[in-house]
Coordinates of C-alpha atoms in Angstrom, one line a residue:
X238 CA -106.1 -152.8 145.8
X239 CA -102.9 -152.4 142.9
X240 CA -100.6 -152.6 146.2
X241 CA -102.1 -155.7 148.0
X242 CA -102.1 -157.1 144.8
X243 CA -98.4 -156.5 144.0
X244 CA -97.2 -158.1 146.7
X245 CA -99.7 -161.3 146.2
X246 CA -97.9 -161.3 143.2
X247 CA -94.5 -161.4 145.1
X248 CA -95.4 -164.2 147.5
X249 CA -96.6 -166.2 144.7
X250 CA -93.1 -166.0 143.0
X251 CA -91.3 -165.8 146.0
X252 CA -92.9 -169.1 147.4
X253 CA -91.9 -170.9 144.1
X254 CA -88.2 -169.9 144.1
X255 CA -88.1 -170.7 147.4
X256 CA -89.7 -174.6 147.0
X257 CA -87.4 -174.8 143.9
X258 CA -84.0 -174.0 146.3
X259 CA -85.2 -176.0 148.6
X260 CA -85.7 -179.3 146.1
X261 CA -81.9 -178.2 144.6
X262 CA -80.8 -178.9 148.2
X263 CA -82.4 -181.6 149.5
X264 CA -82.5 -183.9 146.7
X265 CA -79.9 -186.8 146.9
X266 CA -77.5 -186.4 143.6
X267 CA -78.2 -188.6 141.3
X268 CA -81.7 -189.0 142.5
X269 CA -83.7 -187.7 139.7
X270 CA -85.0 -189.0 137.2
X271 CA -82.1 -190.0 134.2
X272 CA -80.2 -188.0 136.1
X273 CA -76.5 -189.4 135.4
X274 CA -77.0 -189.5 131.4
X275 CA -78.4 -186.0 131.5
X276 CA -75.1 -184.8 134.0
X277 CA -73.1 -186.0 130.5
X278 CA -75.3 -184.2 128.4
X279 CA -75.1 -181.2 129.7
X280 CA -71.8 -180.9 130.6
X281 CA -70.8 -182.6 126.9
X282 CA -73.8 -179.7 125.4
X283 CA -71.8 -177.1 127.7
X284 CA -68.4 -177.3 126.5
X285 CA -69.8 -177.7 122.6
X286 CA -70.1 -181.2 122.2
X287 CA -73.6 -181.2 120.3
X288 CA -73.3 -184.6 118.9
X289 CA -71.3 -186.5 120.4
X290 CA -69.8 -189.4 119.1
X291 CA -71.7 -192.9 118.8
X292 CA -71.5 -195.8 121.7
X293 CA -73.3 -198.7 123.2
X294 CA -74.3 -199.6 126.8
X295 CA -71.4 -202.4 128.1
X296 CA -73.7 -204.1 130.7
X297 CA -77.4 -203.5 129.5
X298 CA -80.0 -204.9 132.2
X299 CA -83.7 -204.7 130.6
X300 CA -84.9 -208.0 132.1
X301 CA -85.5 -210.4 130.1
X302 CA -89.8 -210.3 129.0
X303 CA -90.8 -209.0 126.0
X304 CA -89.2 -206.2 124.2
X305 CA -86.2 -206.2 126.3
X306 CA -83.9 -206.8 123.4
X307 CA -86.5 -203.9 121.3
X308 CA -85.4 -201.5 124.1
X309 CA -81.4 -202.3 124.5
X310 CA -81.0 -201.5 120.3
X311 CA -83.5 -198.0 121.3
X312 CA -81.0 -196.5 124.3
X313 CA -78.1 -197.4 121.9
X314 CA -80.0 -195.9 119.0
X315 CA -79.7 -192.3 121.1
X316 CA -76.5 -193.2 123.0
X317 CA -73.3 -191.1 122.5
X318 CA -70.2 -190.1 123.7
X319 CA -68.8 -187.5 125.5
X320 CA -65.7 -185.8 127.4
X321 CA -65.3 -185.1 130.9
X322 CA -63.6 -182.4 132.0
X323 CA -61.2 -183.9 135.1
X324 CA -63.7 -184.8 138.6
X325 CA -66.5 -184.1 136.7
X326 CA -67.5 -188.3 136.0
X327 CA -71.2 -188.8 137.7
X328 CA -70.6 -192.5 137.5
X329 CA -67.1 -191.9 139.8
X330 CA -68.7 -190.0 142.4
X331 CA -71.0 -192.7 142.9
X332 CA -74.6 -191.5 142.5
X333 CA -77.0 -192.3 142.2
X334 CA -77.0 -195.4 144.6
X335 CA -79.6 -198.0 146.2
X336 CA -81.7 -196.3 143.5
X337 CA -85.0 -198.2 143.8
X338 CA -84.6 -199.2 147.6
X339 CA -86.5 -196.5 149.3
X340 CA -86.4 -198.5 152.5
X341 CA -82.9 -197.7 152.8
X342 CA -81.0 -193.9 153.4
X343 CA -78.6 -192.5 151.1
X344 CA -75.9 -193.0 153.0
X345 CA -74.4 -194.9 150.7
X346 CA -73.2 -191.3 149.0
X347 CA -71.1 -190.8 151.7
X348 CA -68.0 -193.1 150.7
X349 CA -64.8 -191.8 149.8
X350 CA -64.5 -191.9 145.8
X351 CA -61.4 -190.5 143.8
X352 CA -60.7 -187.7 141.4
X353 CA -61.1 -188.7 138.1
X354 CA -58.7 -187.4 135.7
X355 CA -60.8 -186.2 132.1
X356 CA -62.5 -189.4 130.5
X357 CA -65.2 -190.6 128.1
X358 CA -68.5 -191.3 129.2
X359 CA -71.6 -192.6 127.9
X360 CA -74.8 -190.5 127.7
X361 CA -78.5 -192.9 126.5
X362 CA -79.9 -189.0 126.1
X363 CA -77.1 -188.5 123.6
X364 CA -78.7 -187.6 120.4
X365 CA -81.7 -185.3 122.6
X366 CA -81.8 -181.3 121.1
X367 CA -79.0 -180.0 122.9
X368 CA -79.8 -176.3 122.8
X369 CA -81.4 -176.0 126.7
X370 CA -78.7 -178.6 127.6
X371 CA -75.8 -176.6 127.2
X372 CA -77.6 -173.7 129.5
X373 CA -76.4 -175.0 132.7
X374 CA -73.7 -177.3 131.4
X375 CA -71.5 -174.2 130.4
X376 CA -71.7 -173.6 134.3
X377 CA -71.1 -177.3 135.3
X378 CA -68.0 -177.8 133.3
X379 CA -66.1 -174.8 135.3
X380 CA -66.8 -176.2 138.8
X381 CA -64.1 -179.0 140.1
X382 CA -65.9 -181.9 141.3
X383 CA -69.1 -183.6 140.3
X384 CA -71.1 -182.6 143.6
X385 CA -70.4 -179.7 142.0
X386 CA -71.3 -179.3 139.2
X387 CA -74.6 -181.5 140.4
X388 CA -75.6 -178.7 142.0
X389 CA -74.6 -176.2 140.0
X390 CA -76.5 -177.8 137.3
X391 CA -79.7 -177.6 139.3
X392 CA -79.8 -174.6 140.2
X393 CA -79.3 -172.8 137.1
X394 CA -82.5 -175.1 136.4
X395 CA -84.8 -173.9 138.9
X396 CA -83.7 -170.5 138.0
X397 CA -85.0 -170.8 134.3
X398 CA -87.7 -172.4 136.2
X399 CA -88.5 -169.7 138.6
X400 CA -88.5 -167.0 135.7
X401 CA -90.8 -168.8 133.8
X402 CA -93.3 -169.2 136.5
X403 CA -93.2 -165.5 137.2
X404 CA -93.9 -165.0 133.9
X405 CA -96.6 -167.5 134.2
X406 CA -97.7 -165.6 137.1
X407 CA -97.6 -161.9 135.6
X408 CA -100.1 -162.9 133.1
X409 CA -103.0 -164.8 134.6
X410 CA -103.0 -161.5 137.6
X411 CA -105.9 -159.7 136.5
X412 CA -106.1 -156.4 139.3
X413 CA -110.2 -156.7 138.6
X414 CA -110.5 -160.4 139.6
X415 CA -107.6 -160.7 142.4
X416 CA -106.2 -162.7 143.9
X417 CA -109.1 -165.3 142.9
X418 CA -106.9 -165.2 139.7
X419 CA -104.2 -167.4 140.9
X420 CA -106.0 -170.0 141.5
X421 CA -104.8 -172.1 138.3
X422 CA -101.0 -171.5 138.5
X423 CA -101.2 -172.6 142.0
X424 CA -102.8 -175.9 140.9
X425 CA -100.9 -176.2 137.7
X426 CA -97.6 -175.8 139.7
X427 CA -97.6 -179.0 141.3
X428 CA -94.4 -180.3 143.4
X429 CA -94.1 -182.6 140.6
X430 CA -93.8 -179.9 138.5
X431 CA -91.2 -177.7 141.2
X432 CA -89.8 -181.2 141.9
X433 CA -88.3 -182.0 137.6
X434 CA -87.7 -177.7 137.7
X435 CA -84.6 -178.7 140.3
X436 CA -83.4 -181.9 138.8
X437 CA -80.5 -182.1 135.8
X438 CA -82.6 -182.6 132.2
X439 CA -84.8 -180.3 130.1
X440 CA -87.6 -182.1 130.6
X441 CA -88.9 -179.6 134.2
X442 CA -88.1 -176.6 132.2
X443 CA -90.2 -177.6 129.1
X444 CA -92.9 -178.4 131.6
X445 CA -92.6 -174.8 132.5
X446 CA -92.1 -173.1 129.7
X447 CA -95.3 -175.0 128.7
X448 CA -97.2 -173.6 131.4
X449 CA -95.8 -169.8 131.3
X450 CA -96.9 -169.7 127.1
X451 CA -100.7 -171.3 128.3
X452 CA -101.0 -168.6 131.0
X453 CA -99.9 -166.0 127.9
X454 CA -102.1 -167.1 125.2
X455 CA -105.0 -167.4 127.7
X456 CA -104.0 -163.8 129.0
X457 CA -104.2 -162.5 125.1
X458 CA -107.7 -164.4 124.9
X459 CA -109.7 -161.8 127.7
X460 CA -111.5 -159.1 126.5
X461 CA -110.1 -156.4 127.7
X462 CA -106.9 -157.5 125.7
X463 CA -103.4 -158.2 126.2
X464 CA -101.1 -156.1 128.0
X465 CA -97.5 -155.1 125.2
X466 CA -95.1 -157.3 127.1
X467 CA -97.1 -160.3 126.5
X468 CA -96.2 -160.6 122.9
X469 CA -92.5 -160.7 122.9
X470 CA -92.4 -162.9 126.2
X471 CA -94.5 -165.5 124.5
X472 CA -92.3 -165.3 121.3
X473 CA -89.1 -165.5 124.5
X474 CA -91.1 -168.7 126.3
X475 CA -92.3 -169.9 122.6
X476 CA -88.6 -170.4 121.4
X477 CA -87.4 -172.0 124.3
X478 CA -89.7 -174.1 124.8
X479 CA -89.6 -175.4 121.1
X480 CA -85.8 -176.1 121.9
X481 CA -86.4 -178.1 125.2
X482 CA -87.2 -181.2 123.8
X483 CA -88.5 -183.0 120.8
X484 CA -92.3 -182.8 122.3
X485 CA -91.8 -178.9 122.8
X486 CA -92.3 -178.0 118.8
X487 CA -96.0 -180.1 119.4
X488 CA -96.7 -177.6 123.0
X489 CA -95.9 -174.5 120.7
X490 CA -98.2 -175.3 118.3
X491 CA -101.0 -176.4 120.4
X492 CA -100.9 -172.7 122.3
X493 CA -102.8 -170.6 119.5
X494 CA -105.9 -173.3 119.5
X495 CA -105.7 -173.0 123.2
X496 CA -106.2 -169.0 122.8
X497 CA -108.7 -169.4 120.3
X498 CA -110.6 -172.4 121.6
X499 CA -111.1 -169.9 124.9
X500 CA -110.7 -166.6 123.5
X501 CA -114.0 -163.5 124.6
X502 CA -114.3 -161.9 121.6
X503 CA -111.2 -159.4 120.8
X504 CA -112.5 -155.1 121.2
X505 CA -109.4 -155.1 118.2
X506 CA -106.9 -156.6 116.3
X507 CA -103.3 -156.6 117.8
X508 CA -100.6 -155.1 115.8
X509 CA -99.0 -156.6 113.1
X510 CA -96.0 -155.6 115.2
X511 CA -96.4 -157.2 118.2
X512 CA -97.7 -160.6 116.3
X513 CA -94.6 -160.8 114.5
X514 CA -92.5 -161.8 117.9
X515 CA -94.7 -165.2 117.1
X516 CA -91.1 -165.6 114.7
X517 CA -88.5 -165.9 117.4
X518 CA -90.8 -169.4 118.2
X519 CA -91.4 -170.1 114.6
X520 CA -87.4 -170.4 114.6
X521 CA -87.1 -172.6 117.7
X522 CA -89.8 -174.5 116.1
X523 CA -87.5 -174.7 113.1
X524 CA -84.1 -175.1 115.0
X525 CA -85.5 -178.6 116.7
X526 CA -87.5 -180.0 113.5
X527 CA -83.6 -179.8 112.0
X528 CA -82.5 -182.0 115.2
X529 CA -85.0 -184.2 114.3
X530 CA -84.5 -185.3 110.8
X531 CA -80.6 -184.7 111.3
X532 CA -80.0 -186.5 114.4
X533 CA -82.7 -188.5 116.6
X534 CA -83.7 -191.7 115.9
X535 CA -86.8 -192.6 115.3
X536 CA -89.2 -195.7 116.1
X537 CA -91.2 -197.3 113.9
X538 CA -95.0 -197.4 114.2
X539 CA -96.8 -200.7 114.9
X540 CA -99.9 -201.9 115.1
X541 CA -99.7 -204.4 117.9
X542 CA -97.6 -202.0 120.5
X543 CA -100.5 -199.7 119.4
X544 CA -103.7 -202.0 120.9
X545 CA -101.3 -203.4 123.3
X546 CA -101.0 -198.9 124.3
X547 CA -104.4 -199.1 124.7
X548 CA -105.6 -201.7 127.2
X549 CA -102.8 -200.2 129.2
X550 CA -104.8 -197.3 129.0
X551 CA -106.4 -197.4 131.9
X552 CA -103.6 -198.2 134.1
X553 CA -101.6 -195.7 132.8
X554 CA -103.4 -193.0 133.6
X555 CA -104.1 -193.9 136.5
X556 CA -100.6 -193.8 137.6
X557 CA -100.0 -190.2 135.5
X558 CA -102.8 -188.7 137.8
X559 CA -100.5 -189.4 140.6
X560 CA -97.4 -189.3 138.6
X561 CA -98.6 -185.3 137.6
X562 CA -98.6 -184.4 141.1
X563 CA -95.6 -185.7 142.4
X564 CA -94.1 -189.4 142.4
X565 CA -90.1 -188.7 143.0
X566 CA -86.9 -189.9 142.4
X567 CA -87.1 -192.3 139.3
X568 CA -91.2 -192.1 139.1
X569 CA -90.3 -194.3 142.2
X570 CA -91.2 -192.4 145.4
X571 CA -94.8 -191.8 146.3
X572 CA -96.4 -189.1 148.4
X573 CA -98.8 -190.2 151.0
X574 CA -102.1 -190.9 149.3
X575 CA -104.0 -188.6 151.0
X576 CA -101.6 -185.4 149.3
X577 CA -103.2 -186.8 146.0
X578 CA -106.5 -186.8 147.3
X579 CA -106.4 -183.3 148.7
X580 CA -104.5 -182.2 145.0
X581 CA -107.5 -183.5 142.9
X582 CA -109.9 -182.3 145.1
X583 CA -109.3 -179.1 144.7
X584 CA -109.0 -179.3 141.2
X585 CA -112.3 -180.6 140.6
X586 CA -114.1 -177.9 142.7
X587 CA -112.0 -175.5 140.8
X588 CA -113.4 -177.1 137.4
X589 CA -116.6 -177.6 138.7
X590 CA -117.3 -173.5 139.7
X591 CA -115.4 -172.7 136.2
X592 CA -118.5 -174.4 134.4
X593 CA -120.6 -173.7 137.0
X594 CA -120.0 -169.6 136.7
X595 CA -118.6 -169.6 133.0
X596 CA -121.2 -168.6 129.4
X597 CA -121.8 -172.0 127.2
X598 CA -119.5 -170.4 124.9
X599 CA -116.5 -170.9 127.7
X600 CA -117.8 -174.2 128.8
X601 CA -117.8 -176.0 125.1
X602 CA -114.1 -174.2 124.8
X603 CA -113.5 -176.0 128.2
X604 CA -115.0 -179.0 127.3
X605 CA -112.7 -178.6 124.1
X606 CA -109.3 -178.6 125.4
X607 CA -109.7 -181.2 127.8
X608 CA -111.0 -183.4 125.1
X609 CA -108.0 -182.2 122.4
X610 CA -105.2 -182.4 125.5
X611 CA -106.3 -186.0 125.9
X612 CA -106.7 -187.2 122.3
X613 CA -103.3 -186.0 122.2
X614 CA -102.4 -187.4 124.7
X615 CA -103.3 -190.6 123.7
X616 CA -101.5 -190.2 120.9
X617 CA -98.6 -189.6 122.1
X618 CA -98.5 -192.4 124.5
X619 CA -99.8 -195.9 121.8
X620 CA -98.1 -194.1 118.4
X621 CA -94.9 -193.1 119.3
X622 CA -93.7 -193.5 123.5
X623 CA -95.0 -197.0 123.2
X624 CA -93.3 -197.3 119.8
X625 CA -90.0 -197.1 122.1
X626 CA -91.3 -200.7 124.5
X627 CA -90.6 -198.2 127.4
X628 CA -93.0 -196.7 129.4
X629 CA -94.7 -193.8 129.7
X630 CA -94.1 -191.6 132.9
X631 CA -96.9 -188.7 133.1
X632 CA -93.5 -186.3 132.8
X633 CA -93.8 -186.3 129.6
X634 CA -97.5 -185.2 129.6
X635 CA -97.2 -182.9 132.0
X636 CA -97.3 -179.9 129.6
X637 CA -100.5 -180.6 128.7
X638 CA -101.5 -181.9 132.1
X639 CA -101.2 -178.0 133.1
X640 CA -104.2 -177.0 130.8
X641 CA -107.0 -178.5 133.3
X642 CA -106.3 -175.9 136.2
X643 CA -105.3 -173.3 133.6
X644 CA -107.7 -173.2 131.8
X645 CA -110.4 -173.7 134.5
X646 CA -109.1 -170.9 136.6
X647 CA -108.6 -168.4 133.3
X648 CA -112.6 -168.9 132.8
X649 CA -113.4 -168.3 137.3
X650 CA -111.4 -165.0 136.4
X651 CA -112.9 -163.8 133.8
X652 CA -116.3 -164.6 135.5
X653 CA -115.1 -163.3 139.0
X654 CA -117.6 -160.4 139.4
X655 CA -120.2 -162.5 139.3
X656 CA -119.0 -165.4 142.1
X657 CA -121.4 -165.0 145.4
X658 CA -119.1 -163.4 148.1
X659 CA -119.9 -167.2 149.5
X660 CA -117.1 -168.5 146.7
X661 CA -115.5 -165.5 146.2
X662 CA -113.7 -165.8 149.7
X663 CA -112.9 -169.4 150.5
X664 CA -111.4 -170.0 147.6
X665 CA -107.5 -167.3 147.3
X666 CA -107.2 -168.2 151.2
X667 CA -108.0 -172.0 151.2
X668 CA -106.7 -173.7 148.0
X669 CA -103.0 -171.4 149.0
X670 CA -103.1 -173.0 152.1
X671 CA -104.0 -176.6 150.4
X672 CA -101.4 -176.0 147.9
X673 CA -98.4 -174.4 151.0
X674 CA -99.9 -178.5 152.7
X675 CA -99.0 -180.6 149.5
X676 CA -96.3 -178.9 148.7
X677 CA -94.1 -179.2 151.9
X678 CA -96.0 -182.9 152.5
X679 CA -94.5 -183.9 149.1
X680 CA -90.8 -181.7 150.4
X681 CA -91.0 -183.8 153.4
X682 CA -92.2 -187.6 151.6
X683 CA -88.8 -186.9 149.7
X684 CA -86.5 -185.5 152.6
X685 CA -87.2 -188.4 154.4
X686 CA -86.6 -191.3 151.8
X687 CA -83.0 -189.8 151.9
X688 CA -82.2 -189.1 155.5
X689 CA -83.6 -192.8 157.0
X690 CA -85.6 -194.3 154.4
X691 CA -90.1 -194.4 154.3
X692 CA -90.0 -196.8 156.9
X693 CA -87.8 -194.7 159.3
X694 CA -88.9 -191.7 161.7
X695 CA -91.4 -189.2 160.7
X696 CA -89.5 -187.1 162.2
X697 CA -86.2 -188.0 161.1
X698 CA -84.0 -184.2 162.0
X699 CA -82.0 -186.1 164.7
X700 CA -81.7 -189.6 163.4
X701 CA -80.4 -189.0 159.9
X702 CA -78.2 -191.2 158.5
X703 CA -77.7 -189.3 155.2
X704 CA -77.3 -185.4 155.2
X705 CA -77.6 -183.0 151.6
X706 CA -74.5 -180.1 151.7
X707 CA -74.5 -177.9 155.2
X708 CA -77.1 -180.7 156.9
X709 CA -80.5 -181.0 156.5
X710 CA -81.7 -177.1 158.6
X711 CA -81.2 -174.7 155.3
X712 CA -83.0 -176.7 153.3
X713 CA -86.3 -177.3 155.6
X714 CA -85.9 -174.0 156.5
X715 CA -86.7 -172.9 153.1
X716 CA -88.7 -175.0 152.2
X717 CA -90.9 -173.8 155.2
X718 CA -90.2 -169.9 154.0
X719 CA -91.6 -171.1 151.0
X720 CA -95.0 -172.9 152.1
X721 CA -94.9 -169.1 154.3
X722 CA -94.7 -167.2 151.0
X723 CA -98.5 -169.3 149.6
X724 CA -99.8 -168.5 153.6
X725 CA -99.4 -165.3 152.8
X726 CA -101.1 -164.9 149.5
X727 CA -103.7 -166.4 150.8
X728 CA -103.5 -164.0 153.7
X729 CA -104.0 -161.4 150.4
X730 CA -107.6 -163.3 149.8
X731 CA -108.4 -162.3 153.4
X732 CA -107.8 -158.8 152.3
X733 CA -109.7 -158.8 149.1
X734 CA -112.8 -157.0 149.5
X735 CA -115.7 -159.2 148.0
X736 CA -117.0 -156.4 145.5
X737 CA -114.9 -157.1 142.3
X738 CA -115.5 -156.2 138.7
X739 CA -116.6 -158.3 136.0
X740 CA -113.7 -159.0 133.7
X741 CA -115.8 -160.4 131.1
X742 CA -117.9 -156.9 129.5
X743 CA -120.6 -158.0 131.8
X744 CA -121.6 -156.2 135.2
X745 CA -120.5 -157.4 138.1
X746 CA -122.6 -159.5 141.0
X747 CA -122.9 -156.2 143.7
X748 CA -122.3 -157.8 147.6
X749 CA -125.6 -158.0 150.2
X750 CA -126.3 -155.2 152.2
X751 CA -126.3 -150.8 151.2
X752 CA -124.4 -150.0 148.7
X753 CA -121.2 -148.1 149.8
X754 CA -120.3 -144.3 150.9
X755 CA -123.0 -141.9 153.3
X756 CA -126.5 -141.8 152.4
X757 CA -127.0 -139.1 149.8
X758 CA -128.5 -135.8 150.9
X759 CA -130.0 -132.4 149.2
X760 CA -127.4 -129.9 148.3
X761 CA -125.8 -127.2 150.0
X762 CA -127.4 -124.0 148.8
X763 CA -125.3 -121.7 145.9
X764 CA -122.8 -125.1 144.8
X765 CA -122.8 -126.4 141.6
X766 CA -123.6 -129.9 140.8
X767 CA -120.7 -131.6 138.8
X768 CA -121.7 -133.3 135.5
X769 CA -121.9 -137.2 135.7
X770 CA -120.7 -138.0 132.3
X771 CA -124.7 -137.4 131.9
X772 CA -125.5 -140.5 133.8
X773 CA -128.9 -138.7 134.5
X774 CA -129.2 -137.8 131.2
X775 CA -127.9 -134.5 131.2
X776 CA -125.3 -133.4 128.6
X777 CA -122.1 -133.8 129.9
X778 CA -120.9 -130.7 128.2
X779 CA -123.3 -128.7 129.3
X780 CA -122.8 -126.7 132.4
X781 CA -125.6 -127.2 134.9
X782 CA -127.0 -124.2 136.7
X783 CA -126.3 -123.3 140.6
X784 CA -128.7 -124.8 143.2
X785 CA -130.3 -121.6 144.0
X786 CA -130.8 -120.4 141.0
X787 CA -132.6 -123.8 139.3
X788 CA -135.1 -123.0 142.5

């Protein structure tokens, strides 16, 4: 079981990494959300220009509908100008182009571009926290073209996200439960999580860090205690999460509340030296709060905008549910409808099974987590984000959305020993297959849009009007290899025997049929019977007589 468990975890981490790599290369340049603005911000932060200089959009175009002037004022307040090295101007490189025209390919990217001298460029995310922007930005600044810089920055961000998903995989794993413990993580790491983790900007790192931190605090709440490594990991991941974006500290402060809501009775209190690792996260929170106070503008809260946000909430929630699974580009490129149905049916089944097998305290804890997360999401929507007059995209709330499958998966892990074989076998087999299918559908839908447009051939490989570096073949091979790793995780579920120990201190449900092992028989004459730890009422410290002496 231990060797199979290690292989299963390696396959899952490799699958995530390969899928991320396919997203990095297969997504057209500039077609990540706000990618040109994030490009400028990252190069600026990576070259030590943390604050930039104030600037204004030259030709703002936000329509004539109500609130356009307020949107322009807000975005100008966030704008900063940064110095870019020679060749590293995304505007001169021409990406993106034909941004919201999904019927067209990305062939417009293939026109010749100049190699501009060093220049100044404006980013409308200029006042955002620079700490994590500087990580890919430092590597981007050492390249010699905008295209090379973009792919370099994407690769650095994807590597960070892959490492965070590896931490989450280690956190959710429990050898007592076997592959079923991966169910929540598989559904938390949706195609949207991987897409956001492969483009420029810190939103994807924020989502992956929140996922990893929530997985760690749920692991700490198990009855058999947490491994030593989880404490420094939680401190480091919490610090990274706090430094990503303005909402990062909120997720860090919510994490211990989530852990307490779903915690089992611990065997003993953790040593103070382990809890002290939380100081790393506290430092990250302090750094971001200091930046927010010194640099970042804040909207005024208006009751009329809050009421409008509440009225729009049903439509927004429907859009978020799709965006949490995967709406790519600038929230403009959806997947086929069946992909969303497959994903949410899988999430619904996971939640229902977790509620059915969980104890009452855990059920109440799960309800509290879901209701609390929903309340935080609504509050952020109507009281903060809506006040800027900009739409609220699902990616902003995705760090909260991952809680539902993660929490349900944790309940399932703790009660795996009580699952009947009719559920214990299918869940770790069918679920990775569903996830692999939807991940491939998302990558294919995204690639098709840029190769031939959404009305082009479904099998576009021989008809592509635009191709990424090295053509489509290597990136599609990476996608298929990543999905194959998830199929390998499903095969690991087939290899796992259905008799799994309970992880919550309760007795496991035995598998049907006779007990394993040879039938008991009479002892051989003259052989001593070993003590069994008092299992038959005997004193384990007292030697038993030989069988010949006892007659």
